PDB file of C-alpha atoms and ligand atoms in Angstrom:
ATOM      1  CA  MET A 528      73.475  82.997  98.470  1.00 86.00           C
ATOM      2  CA  ASN A 529      76.126  85.400  99.677  1.00 95.00           C
ATOM      3  CA  PRO A 530      79.728  84.267  99.325  1.00 96.00           C
ATOM      4  CA  VAL A 531      81.259  83.035 102.578  1.00 96.00           C
ATOM      5  CA  ASN A 532      84.730  81.816 101.672  1.00 98.00           C
ATOM      6  CA  PHE A 533      85.791  84.225  98.931  1.00 98.00           C
ATOM      7  CA  ASP A 534      89.404  84.603  97.785  1.00 98.00           C
ATOM      8  CA  PHE A 535      90.093  87.532  95.466  1.00 99.00           C
ATOM      9  CA  HIS A 536      93.874  87.477  95.103  1.00 98.00           C
ATOM     10  CA  CYS A 537      96.065  84.729  93.638  1.00 98.00           C
ATOM     11  CA  HIS A 538      98.361  83.936  90.725  1.00 98.00           C
ATOM     12  CA  SER A 539      98.786  81.312  88.014  1.00 98.00           C
ATOM     13  CA  THR A 540     101.491  80.427  85.470  1.00 98.00           C
ATOM     14  CA  VAL A 541     100.096  83.254  83.322  1.00 98.00           C
ATOM     15  CA  SER A 542     102.116  85.532  85.642  1.00 98.00           C
ATOM     16  CA  ASP A 543     104.419  84.335  88.418  1.00 98.00           C
ATOM     17  CA  GLY A 544     102.356  81.576  90.003  1.00 98.00           C
ATOM     18  CA  LEU A 545     103.448  77.932  89.860  1.00 98.00           C
ATOM     19  CA  LEU A 546     100.148  76.285  88.822  1.00 98.00           C
ATOM     20  CA  PRO A 547      98.131  76.722  85.606  1.00 98.00           C
ATOM     21  CA  PRO A 548      94.800  78.562  85.958  1.00 98.00           C
ATOM     22  CA  ALA A 549      92.728  75.356  85.953  1.00 99.00           C
ATOM     23  CA  ALA A 550      94.864  73.875  88.747  1.00 98.00           C
ATOM     24  CA  VAL A 551      94.559  77.037  90.824  1.00 98.00           C
ATOM     25  CA  ALA A 552      90.782  76.847  90.350  1.00 99.00           C
ATOM     26  CA  ALA A 553      90.733  73.194  91.383  1.00 98.00           C
ATOM     27  CA  ARG A 554      92.779  73.918  94.486  1.00 98.00           C
ATOM     28  CA  ALA A 555      90.495  76.791  95.458  1.00 98.00           C
ATOM     29  CA  ALA A 556      87.456  74.530  95.081  1.00 98.00           C
ATOM     30  CA  VAL A 557      89.009  71.729  97.152  1.00 98.00           C
ATOM     31  CA  ASN A 558      89.805  74.296  99.852  1.00 98.00           C
ATOM     32  CA  GLY A 559      86.161  75.333 100.012  1.00 98.00           C
ATOM     33  CA  VAL A 560      86.318  78.659  98.179  1.00 98.00           C
ATOM     34  CA  ASP A 561      82.817  79.580  96.969  1.00 98.00           C
ATOM     35  CA  CYS A 562      83.592  82.790  95.059  1.00 98.00           C
ATOM     36  CA  TRP A 563      86.951  83.198  93.413  1.00 98.00           C
ATOM     37  CA  ALA A 564      89.031  85.631  91.337  1.00 99.00           C
ATOM     38  CA  LEU A 565      92.304  84.929  89.556  1.00 99.00           C
ATOM     39  CA  THR A 566      94.452  88.089  89.732  1.00 99.00           C
ATOM     40  CA  ASP A 567      97.588  87.589  87.664  1.00 99.00           C
ATOM     41  CA  HIS A 568     100.090  90.455  87.502  1.00 98.00           C
ATOM     42  CA  ASP A 569      99.303  92.774  84.560  1.00 99.00           C
ATOM     43  CA  ALA A 570      97.752  89.922  82.552  1.00 98.00           C
ATOM     44  CA  LEU A 571      94.263  88.676  81.696  1.00 99.00           C
ATOM     45  CA  GLY A 572      95.280  85.590  79.698  1.00 98.00           C
ATOM     46  CA  GLY A 573      94.326  83.071  82.384  1.00 98.00           C
ATOM     47  CA  LEU A 574      90.772  84.290  82.923  1.00 99.00           C
ATOM     48  CA  PRO A 575      88.911  82.166  80.311  1.00 99.00           C
ATOM     49  CA  GLU A 576      90.452  78.906  81.573  1.00 99.00           C
ATOM     50  CA  ALA A 577      89.985  79.969  85.203  1.00 99.00           C
ATOM     51  CA  GLU A 578      86.340  80.825  84.636  1.00 99.00           C
ATOM     52  CA  ALA A 579      85.597  77.602  82.762  1.00 99.00           C
ATOM     53  CA  THR A 580      87.096  75.425  85.505  1.00 99.00           C
ATOM     54  CA  ALA A 581      85.611  77.443  88.355  1.00 98.00           C
ATOM     55  CA  THR A 582      82.131  77.195  86.858  1.00 98.00           C
ATOM     56  CA  GLU A 583      82.523  73.467  86.272  1.00 98.00           C
ATOM     57  CA  LEU A 584      83.489  73.032  89.931  1.00 98.00           C
ATOM     58  CA  GLY A 585      80.561  75.091  91.210  1.00 98.00           C
ATOM     59  CA  MET A 586      82.423  78.219  92.274  1.00 98.00           C
ATOM     60  CA  ARG A 587      81.301  81.693  91.380  1.00 98.00           C
ATOM     61  CA  PHE A 588      83.993  83.363  89.273  1.00 98.00           C
ATOM     62  CA  VAL A 589      85.054  87.005  89.179  1.00 98.00           C
ATOM     63  CA  ASN A 590      87.465  88.498  86.621  1.00 99.00           C
ATOM     64  CA  GLY A 591      90.582  89.808  88.354  1.00 99.00           C
ATOM     65  CA  VAL A 592      93.988  91.364  87.741  1.00 99.00           C
ATOM     66  CA  GLU A 593      96.777  92.795  89.907  1.00 99.00           C
ATOM     67  CA  ILE A 594      98.056  95.984  88.258  1.00 99.00           C
ATOM     68  CA  SER A 595     101.563  97.323  88.949  1.00 98.00           C
ATOM     69  CA  ILE A 596     101.598 101.052  89.574  1.00 98.00           C
ATOM     70  CA  GLU A 597     104.013 103.563  90.997  1.00 98.00           C
ATOM     71  CA  TRP A 598     102.895 106.285  93.388  1.00 98.00           C
ATOM     72  CA  ARG A 599     105.408 109.022  94.268  1.00 97.00           C
ATOM     73  CA  GLY A 600     108.268 106.598  93.658  1.00 95.00           C
ATOM     74  CA  THR A 601     106.777 103.667  95.591  1.00 97.00           C
ATOM     75  CA  PRO A 602     105.664 100.550  93.684  1.00 97.00           C
ATOM     76  CA  ILE A 603     102.094  99.670  94.684  1.00 98.00           C
ATOM     77  CA  HIS A 604      99.672  96.993  93.495  1.00 98.00           C
ATOM     78  CA  ILE A 605      96.030  97.625  92.643  1.00 99.00           C
ATOM     79  CA  VAL A 606      93.675  94.671  92.275  1.00 99.00           C
ATOM     80  CA  GLY A 607      90.913  95.148  89.714  1.00 99.00           C
ATOM     81  CA  LEU A 608      87.816  92.960  90.151  1.00 99.00           C
ATOM     82  CA  ALA A 609      84.614  92.200  88.249  1.00 99.00           C
ATOM     83  CA  PHE A 610      85.508  94.102  85.071  1.00 98.00           C
ATOM     84  CA  ASP A 611      84.839  93.364  81.408  1.00 98.00           C
ATOM     85  CA  ARG A 612      87.952  91.484  80.336  1.00 98.00           C
ATOM     86  CA  MET A 613      87.531  92.617  76.717  1.00 98.00           C
ATOM     87  CA  ALA A 614      87.603  96.337  77.602  1.00 98.00           C
ATOM     88  CA  PRO A 615      90.057  97.869  75.084  1.00 98.00           C
ATOM     89  CA  GLY A 616      91.688 100.420  77.412  1.00 98.00           C
ATOM     90  CA  LEU A 617      92.470  97.811  80.052  1.00 99.00           C
ATOM     91  CA  VAL A 618      93.711  95.288  77.493  1.00 99.00           C
ATOM     92  CA  ALA A 619      96.005  97.827  75.775  1.00 98.00           C
ATOM     93  CA  GLY A 620      97.257  99.267  79.053  1.00 98.00           C
ATOM     94  CA  LEU A 621      98.234  95.846  80.379  1.00 98.00           C
ATOM     95  CA  ASP A 622      99.948  95.018  77.061  1.00 98.00           C
ATOM     96  CA  ALA A 623     102.133  98.083  77.550  1.00 98.00           C
ATOM     97  CA  LEU A 624     102.919  97.141  81.169  1.00 98.00           C
ATOM     98  CA  ARG A 625     104.059  93.696  80.067  1.00 98.00           C
ATOM     99  CA  GLN A 626     106.297  95.246  77.386  1.00 98.00           C
ATOM    100  CA  GLY A 627     107.793  97.485  80.062  1.00 98.00           C
ATOM    101  CA  ARG A 628     108.526  94.421  82.184  1.00 98.00           C
ATOM    102  CA  ILE A 629     110.701  92.995  79.387  1.00 98.00           C
ATOM    103  CA  GLU A 630     112.733  96.183  79.161  1.00 98.00           C
ATOM    104  CA  ARG A 631     113.080  96.261  82.986  1.00 98.00           C
ATOM    105  CA  ALA A 632     114.156  92.605  82.981  1.00 98.00           C
ATOM    106  CA  ARG A 633     116.940  93.404  80.490  1.00 98.00           C
ATOM    107  CA  ARG A 634     118.184  96.158  82.793  1.00 98.00           C
ATOM    108  CA  MET A 635     118.015  93.787  85.778  1.00 98.00           C
ATOM    109  CA  GLY A 636     120.111  91.303  83.812  1.00 98.00           C
ATOM    110  CA  ASP A 637     122.653  94.025  83.006  1.00 98.00           C
ATOM    111  CA  ALA A 638     122.808  95.095  86.652  1.00 98.00           C
ATOM    112  CA  LEU A 639     123.453  91.527  87.807  1.00 98.00           C
ATOM    113  CA  ALA A 640     126.065  90.995  85.067  1.00 98.00           C
ATOM    114  CA  ALA A 641     127.837  94.092  86.379  1.00 98.00           C
ATOM    115  CA  ILE A 642     128.360  92.353  89.748  1.00 98.00           C
ATOM    116  CA  GLY A 643     129.632  89.193  88.090  1.00 98.00           C
ATOM    117  CA  ILE A 644     126.444  87.146  87.586  1.00 98.00           C
ATOM    118  CA  PRO A 645     126.016  86.893  83.789  1.00 98.00           C
ATOM    119  CA  GLY A 646     123.183  85.374  81.761  1.00 98.00           C
ATOM    120  CA  VAL A 647     120.426  86.051  84.263  1.00 98.00           C
ATOM    121  CA  TYR A 648     117.989  87.631  81.798  1.00 98.00           C
ATOM    122  CA  ASP A 649     117.964  84.499  79.650  1.00 98.00           C
ATOM    123  CA  GLY A 650     117.923  82.303  82.748  1.00 98.00           C
ATOM    124  CA  ALA A 651     114.929  84.132  84.196  1.00 98.00           C
ATOM    125  CA  LEU A 652     113.110  84.030  80.858  1.00 98.00           C
ATOM    126  CA  ALA A 653     113.441  80.246  80.878  1.00 98.00           C
ATOM    127  CA  TYR A 654     111.548  80.275  84.209  1.00 98.00           C
ATOM    128  CA  ALA A 655     108.780  82.496  82.828  1.00 98.00           C
ATOM    129  CA  THR A 656     105.856  80.163  82.158  1.00 98.00           C
ATOM    130  CA  ASN A 657     104.266  82.865  79.993  1.00 97.00           C
ATOM    131  CA  ALA A 658     106.924  84.368  77.719  1.00 94.00           C
ATOM    132  CA  ASP A 659     104.799  87.519  77.703  1.00 94.00           C
ATOM    133  CA  LEU A 660     105.116  88.140  81.462  1.00 98.00           C
ATOM    134  CA  ILE A 661     108.404  88.310  83.286  1.00 98.00           C
ATOM    135  CA  SER A 662     108.515  89.033  87.009  1.00 98.00           C
ATOM    136  CA  ARG A 663     111.184  89.347  89.667  1.00 98.00           C
ATOM    137  CA  ALA A 664     109.870  85.998  90.937  1.00 98.00           C
ATOM    138  CA  HIS A 665     111.282  84.345  87.774  1.00 98.00           C
ATOM    139  CA  PHE A 666     114.646  85.990  88.420  1.00 98.00           C
ATOM    140  CA  ALA A 667     114.531  84.727  91.991  1.00 98.00           C
ATOM    141  CA  ARG A 668     113.752  81.144  90.959  1.00 98.00           C
ATOM    142  CA  TYR A 669     116.560  81.120  88.412  1.00 98.00           C
ATOM    143  CA  LEU A 670     119.058  82.607  90.895  1.00 98.00           C
ATOM    144  CA  VAL A 671     118.148  79.908  93.434  1.00 98.00           C
ATOM    145  CA  SER A 672     118.666  77.249  90.735  1.00 98.00           C
ATOM    146  CA  ILE A 673     122.251  78.395  90.140  1.00 98.00           C
ATOM    147  CA  GLY A 674     122.992  78.466  93.856  1.00 98.00           C
ATOM    148  CA  ILE A 675     123.165  82.237  94.373  1.00 97.00           C
ATOM    149  CA  ALA A 676     121.012  81.961  97.501  1.00 96.00           C
ATOM    150  CA  LYS A 677     119.200  79.215  99.366  1.00 96.00           C
ATOM    151  CA  ASP A 678     115.634  80.247  98.618  1.00 95.00           C
ATOM    152  CA  VAL A 679     113.492  82.802  96.841  1.00 96.00           C
ATOM    153  CA  GLY A 680     113.067  84.911  99.976  1.00 96.00           C
ATOM    154  CA  SER A 681     116.835  85.258 100.401  1.00 97.00           C
ATOM    155  CA  VAL A 682     117.323  86.208  96.750  1.00 98.00           C
ATOM    156  CA  PHE A 683     114.821  89.028  97.201  1.00 98.00           C
ATOM    157  CA  GLN A 684     116.485  90.096 100.428  1.00 98.00           C
ATOM    158  CA  TYR A 685     120.024  90.233  99.019  1.00 98.00           C
ATOM    159  CA  TYR A 686     119.577  90.960  95.310  1.00 98.00           C
ATOM    160  CA  LEU A 687     116.134  92.071  94.150  1.00 98.00           C
ATOM    161  CA  THR A 688     114.822  94.721  96.543  1.00 98.00           C
ATOM    162  CA  PRO A 689     115.515  98.484  96.558  1.00 96.00           C
ATOM    163  CA  GLY A 690     119.159  99.231  97.248  1.00 97.00           C
ATOM    164  CA  LYS A 691     120.262  95.709  96.272  1.00 98.00           C
ATOM    165  CA  PRO A 692     122.352  95.061  93.136  1.00 98.00           C
ATOM    166  CA  GLY A 693     119.670  93.443  90.937  1.00 98.00           C
ATOM    167  CA  TYR A 694     116.983  96.036  91.668  1.00 98.00           C
ATOM    168  CA  VAL A 695     116.308  98.695  89.054  1.00 98.00           C
ATOM    169  CA  GLU A 696     113.876 101.602  89.162  1.00 96.00           C
ATOM    170  CA  HIS A 697     110.969 101.245  86.786  1.00 97.00           C
ATOM    171  CA  GLN A 698     108.133 103.383  85.449  1.00 96.00           C
ATOM    172  CA  TRP A 699     104.882 101.492  86.093  1.00 98.00           C
ATOM    173  CA  ALA A 700     101.382 102.823  85.424  1.00 98.00           C
ATOM    174  CA  THR A 701     100.200 105.824  87.424  1.00 98.00           C
ATOM    175  CA  LEU A 702      97.402 105.463  89.980  1.00 98.00           C
ATOM    176  CA  ALA A 703      95.051 107.658  87.938  1.00 98.00           C
ATOM    177  CA  VAL A 704      95.640 105.754  84.703  1.00 98.00           C
ATOM    178  CA  ALA A 705      95.224 102.314  86.277  1.00 99.00           C
ATOM    179  CA  LEU A 706      92.009 103.325  88.059  1.00 98.00           C
ATOM    180  CA  GLY A 707      90.764 104.711  84.735  1.00 98.00           C
ATOM    181  CA  TRP A 708      91.343 101.344  83.031  1.00 99.00           C
ATOM    182  CA  ILE A 709      89.438  99.537  85.773  1.00 98.00           C
ATOM    183  CA  SER A 710      86.491 101.920  85.940  1.00 98.00           C
ATOM    184  CA  ASP A 711      86.187 102.149  82.136  1.00 98.00           C
ATOM    185  CA  ALA A 712      85.965  98.352  82.177  1.00 98.00           C
ATOM    186  CA  GLY A 713      83.145  98.518  84.754  1.00 98.00           C
ATOM    187  CA  GLY A 714      85.289  97.052  87.550  1.00 98.00           C
ATOM    188  CA  VAL A 715      86.112  97.748  91.173  1.00 99.00           C
ATOM    189  CA  ALA A 716      89.598  98.934  92.255  1.00 99.00           C
ATOM    190  CA  VAL A 717      91.090  97.514  95.453  1.00 99.00           C
ATOM    191  CA  VAL A 718      94.385  98.417  97.171  1.00 99.00           C
ATOM    192  CA  ALA A 719      96.370  95.165  97.326  1.00 99.00           C
ATOM    193  CA  HIS A 720      98.117  94.169 100.597  1.00 98.00           C
ATOM    194  CA  PRO A 721      98.508  97.731 101.977  1.00 98.00           C
ATOM    195  CA  GLY A 722     100.598  96.391 104.865  1.00 98.00           C
ATOM    196  CA  ARG A 723     103.453  95.594 102.488  1.00 98.00           C
ATOM    197  CA  TYR A 724     104.308  99.113 101.339  1.00 98.00           C
ATOM    198  CA  LYS A 725     107.142 101.166 102.736  1.00 93.00           C
ATOM    199  CA  LEU A 726     104.996 104.249 103.283  1.00 98.00           C
ATOM    200  CA  SER A 727     104.852 106.330 106.464  1.00 97.00           C
ATOM    201  CA  GLY A 728     101.444 106.651 108.150  1.00 97.00           C
ATOM    202  CA  GLY A 729     101.067 110.121 106.661  1.00 98.00           C
ATOM    203  CA  ASP A 730     101.973 109.016 103.148  1.00 98.00           C
ATOM    204  CA  MET A 731      99.597 106.034 103.370  1.00 98.00           C
ATOM    205  CA  ARG A 732      96.783 108.478 104.177  1.00 98.00           C
ATOM    206  CA  LYS A 733      97.789 110.715 101.270  1.00 98.00           C
ATOM    207  CA  PHE A 734      97.792 107.686  99.009  1.00 98.00           C
ATOM    208  CA  LEU A 735      94.362 106.546 100.244  1.00 99.00           C
ATOM    209  CA  ASP A 736      93.001 110.101  99.878  1.00 98.00           C
ATOM    210  CA  GLU A 737      94.072 110.092  96.222  1.00 98.00           C
ATOM    211  CA  PHE A 738      92.860 106.527  95.638  1.00 99.00           C
ATOM    212  CA  LYS A 739      89.421 107.488  96.980  1.00 98.00           C
ATOM    213  CA  ALA A 740      89.294 110.794  95.071  1.00 98.00           C
ATOM    214  CA  LEU A 741      90.048 108.883  91.851  1.00 98.00           C
ATOM    215  CA  GLY A 742      87.173 106.453  92.437  1.00 98.00           C
ATOM    216  CA  GLY A 743      88.928 103.629  94.317  1.00 98.00           C
ATOM    217  CA  GLN A 744      86.445 101.706  96.459  1.00 98.00           C
ATOM    218  CA  GLY A 745      88.166  98.710  98.051  1.00 99.00           C
ATOM    219  CA  ILE A 746      91.074  97.674 100.225  1.00 99.00           C
ATOM    220  CA  GLU A 747      92.474  94.264 101.120  1.00 99.00           C
ATOM    221  CA  ILE A 748      92.117  93.674 104.829  1.00 99.00           C
ATOM    222  CA  VAL A 749      92.635  89.937 105.230  1.00 98.00           C
ATOM    223  CA  SER A 750      95.627  88.976 103.081  1.00 98.00           C
ATOM    224  CA  GLY A 751      98.295  86.304 102.999  1.00 98.00           C
ATOM    225  CA  SER A 752     100.741  89.208 103.352  1.00 96.00           C
ATOM    226  CA  HIS A 753      99.125  90.713 106.484  1.00 98.00           C
ATOM    227  CA  SER A 754      99.857  90.275 110.173  1.00 97.00           C
ATOM    228  CA  ASN A 755      97.048  90.490 112.736  1.00 97.00           C
ATOM    229  CA  ASP A 756      98.186  94.039 113.471  1.00 98.00           C
ATOM    230  CA  ASN A 757      97.911  94.898 109.763  1.00 98.00           C
ATOM    231  CA  VAL A 758      94.329  93.585 109.759  1.00 98.00           C
ATOM    232  CA  LEU A 759      93.332  95.753 112.730  1.00 98.00           C
ATOM    233  CA  HIS A 760      95.120  98.818 111.375  1.00 98.00           C
ATOM    234  CA  PHE A 761      93.721  98.667 107.843  1.00 98.00           C
ATOM    235  CA  ALA A 762      90.248  97.769 109.117  1.00 98.00           C
ATOM    236  CA  ARG A 763      90.331 101.093 110.980  1.00 98.00           C
ATOM    237  CA  LEU A 764      91.367 102.884 107.799  1.00 98.00           C
ATOM    238  CA  ALA A 765      88.642 101.082 105.806  1.00 99.00           C
ATOM    239  CA  ARG A 766      86.032 102.394 108.273  1.00 98.00           C
ATOM    240  CA  HIS A 767      87.496 105.891 108.114  1.00 98.00           C
ATOM    241  CA  TYR A 768      87.429 105.980 104.292  1.00 98.00           C
ATOM    242  CA  ALA A 769      84.206 103.940 103.949  1.00 98.00           C
ATOM    243  CA  PHE A 770      86.055 101.464 101.719  1.00 99.00           C
ATOM    244  CA  HIS A 771      84.706  98.012 100.990  1.00 99.00           C
ATOM    245  CA  ALA A 772      86.924  95.216 102.283  1.00 99.00           C
ATOM    246  CA  SER A 773      88.564  92.433 100.307  1.00 99.00           C
ATOM    247  CA  ARG A 774      90.136  89.134 101.294  1.00 98.00           C
ATOM    248  CA  GLY A 775      92.791  87.280  99.320  1.00 98.00           C
ATOM    249  CA  SER A 776      95.519  84.738  99.921  1.00 98.00           C
ATOM    250  CA  ASP A 777      97.989  86.037  97.287  1.00 98.00           C
ATOM    251  CA  PHE A 778      98.656  82.344  96.664  1.00 98.00           C
ATOM    252  CA  HIS A 779     101.504  81.741  94.166  1.00 98.00           C
ATOM    253  CA  GLY A 780     102.130  78.020  94.615  1.00 97.00           C
ATOM    254  CA  PRO A 781     102.286  75.222  97.171  1.00 95.00           C
ATOM    255  CA  GLU A 782     105.996  75.765  97.903  1.00 86.00           C
ATOM    256  CA  GLU A 783     106.061  79.535  97.841  1.00 88.00           C
ATOM    257  CA  SER A 784     103.062  80.765  99.763  1.00 84.00           C
ATOM    258  CA  TYR A 785     102.448  81.061 103.489  1.00 85.00           C
ATOM    259  CA  VAL A 786      98.711  81.007 103.053  1.00 96.00           C
ATOM    260  CA  ASP A 787      96.747  78.609 100.881  1.00 98.00           C
ATOM    261  CA  LEU A 788      93.715  79.524  98.785  1.00 98.00           C
ATOM    262  CA  GLY A 789      90.696  80.201 100.966  1.00 98.00           C
ATOM    263  CA  LYS A 790      92.570  79.408 104.194  1.00 98.00           C
ATOM    264  CA  LEU A 791      92.253  82.852 105.673  1.00 97.00           C
ATOM    265  CA  ALA A 792      90.458  84.439 108.591  1.00 98.00           C
ATOM    266  CA  GLY A 793      87.118  86.084 107.872  1.00 98.00           C
ATOM    267  CA  LEU A 794      86.776  89.827 107.449  1.00 98.00           C
ATOM    268  CA  PRO A 795      85.932  91.886 110.531  1.00 98.00           C
ATOM    269  CA  LEU A 796      82.148  91.586 110.620  1.00 97.00           C
ATOM    270  CA  ASP A 797      81.296  95.278 110.526  1.00 98.00           C
ATOM    271  CA  LEU A 798      83.161  95.879 107.246  1.00 98.00           C
ATOM    272  CA  LYS A 799      81.310  95.840 103.924  1.00 98.00           C
ATOM    273  CA  PRO A 800      82.624  92.958 101.775  1.00 98.00           C
ATOM    274  CA  VAL A 801      83.814  94.045  98.337  1.00 98.00           C
ATOM    275  CA  TRP A 802      81.555  91.582  96.473  1.00 98.00           C
ATOM    276  CA  ARG A 803      78.607  93.818  97.344  1.00 98.00           C
ATOM    277  CA  LEU A 804      79.934  96.196  94.684  1.00 98.00           C
ATOM    278  CA  PHE A 805      79.959  93.601  91.891  1.00 97.00           C
ATOM    279  CA  ARG A 806      77.281  94.009  89.243  1.00 82.00           C
TER     280      ARG A 806
HETATM  281  P1  AMP B 320     107.492  92.228  90.104  1.00 86.13           P
HETATM  282  O1  AMP B 320     106.019  92.521  89.966  1.00 86.13           O
HETATM  283  O2  AMP B 320     108.089  91.634  88.878  1.00 86.13           O
HETATM  284  O3  AMP B 320     108.273  93.404  90.632  1.00 86.13           O
HETATM  285  O4  AMP B 320     107.621  91.083  91.176  1.00 86.13           O
HETATM  286  C1  AMP B 320     106.902  91.123  92.359  1.00 86.13           C
HETATM  287  C2  AMP B 320     106.648  89.698  92.779  1.00 86.13           C
HETATM  288  O5  AMP B 320     107.803  89.147  93.350  1.00 86.13           O
HETATM  289  C3  AMP B 320     105.589  89.590  93.866  1.00 86.13           C
HETATM  290  O6  AMP B 320     104.307  89.526  93.317  1.00 86.13           O
HETATM  291  C4  AMP B 320     105.950  88.280  94.505  1.00 86.13           C
HETATM  292  O7  AMP B 320     105.491  87.212  93.715  1.00 86.13           O
HETATM  293  C5  AMP B 320     107.455  88.273  94.425  1.00 86.13           C
HETATM  294  N1  AMP B 320     108.097  88.809  95.646  1.00 86.13           N
HETATM  295  C6  AMP B 320     108.296  90.092  95.985  1.00 86.13           C
HETATM  296  N2  AMP B 320     108.965  90.183  97.161  1.00 86.13           N
HETATM  297  C7  AMP B 320     109.178  88.911  97.571  1.00 86.13           C
HETATM  298  C8  AMP B 320     109.823  88.318  98.695  1.00 86.13           C
HETATM  299  N3  AMP B 320     110.373  89.053  99.650  1.00 86.13           N
HETATM  300  N4  AMP B 320     109.849  86.976  98.772  1.00 86.13           N
HETATM  301  C9  AMP B 320     109.291  86.211  97.814  1.00 86.13           C
HETATM  302  N5  AMP B 320     108.675  86.709  96.726  1.00 86.13           N
HETATM  303  C10 AMP B 320     108.622  88.034  96.606  1.00 86.13           C
HETATM  304 MN1   MN B 321     103.800  87.710  92.329  1.00 86.13          MN
HETATM  305 MN1   MN B 322     101.309  92.193  95.001  1.00 86.13          MN
HETATM  306 MN1   MN B 323      99.749  89.187  94.212  1.00 86.13          MN
END
């Protein structure tokens, strides 16, 4: 049977989600998801638990990851799906990305100390549910806890986005290298939430040209981060590039996500769903 309610983008406590992998799986199943991928940031550690629970609950499971890259100075996320999670290149590459996150987090802490907010690196680390993966989301949660802003969204707005005092530049993976990891592991590369990037129309096309030339095959169309206009716009681009379409909530937790697992519109019917590419 073909998947109907598939959700190929969400996070657990192995990265910056609020629920452990088994609880994310259970929530997806309760919400009627029939084919599911866990896509933690730069980490594969949740996949065995996610797969075990998903299978127990009768969902089809797909290995997933959301890889942080930088393209011409813009941070972009690439979702990898249906790969071999033991593939050495992918495993080593993600290890290095997580190490880089620690070094970036130290610099973020220094930058915040310089504006009179000390101790934020240690504070954020205490919010990291996997000591091996620190994200700006952990900084945001800690900063809310000490009353710096009223909620996570405001912390990002005033402290953690480009131009704001706690934001530091960082060298992520390159597009070519990340797509190499995914294809060497037998997986499918998907552009995550394209509507979120600060790229002009022309630069988005340049990016998609390169993504396609390097073997990228998928793009998220229906996403928790997308407006209706985003869906229409990126559906047009998917047709133009002959990309397969993905659908994912980007669920992080009950209190922090606009869209729950599996509670998304369907893909535009003429688009090819990305699961057709899975082996
Ligand atoms: P990082 O990968 O460490 O740079 O952190 C990116 C993560 O921060 C995203 O995956 C989201 O979980 C979170 N994030 C980014 N921007 C926002 C925002 N405006 N509001 C809430 N969370 C955000
Ligand atoms: Mn996140
Ligand atoms: Mn993302
Ligand atoms: Mn995500």
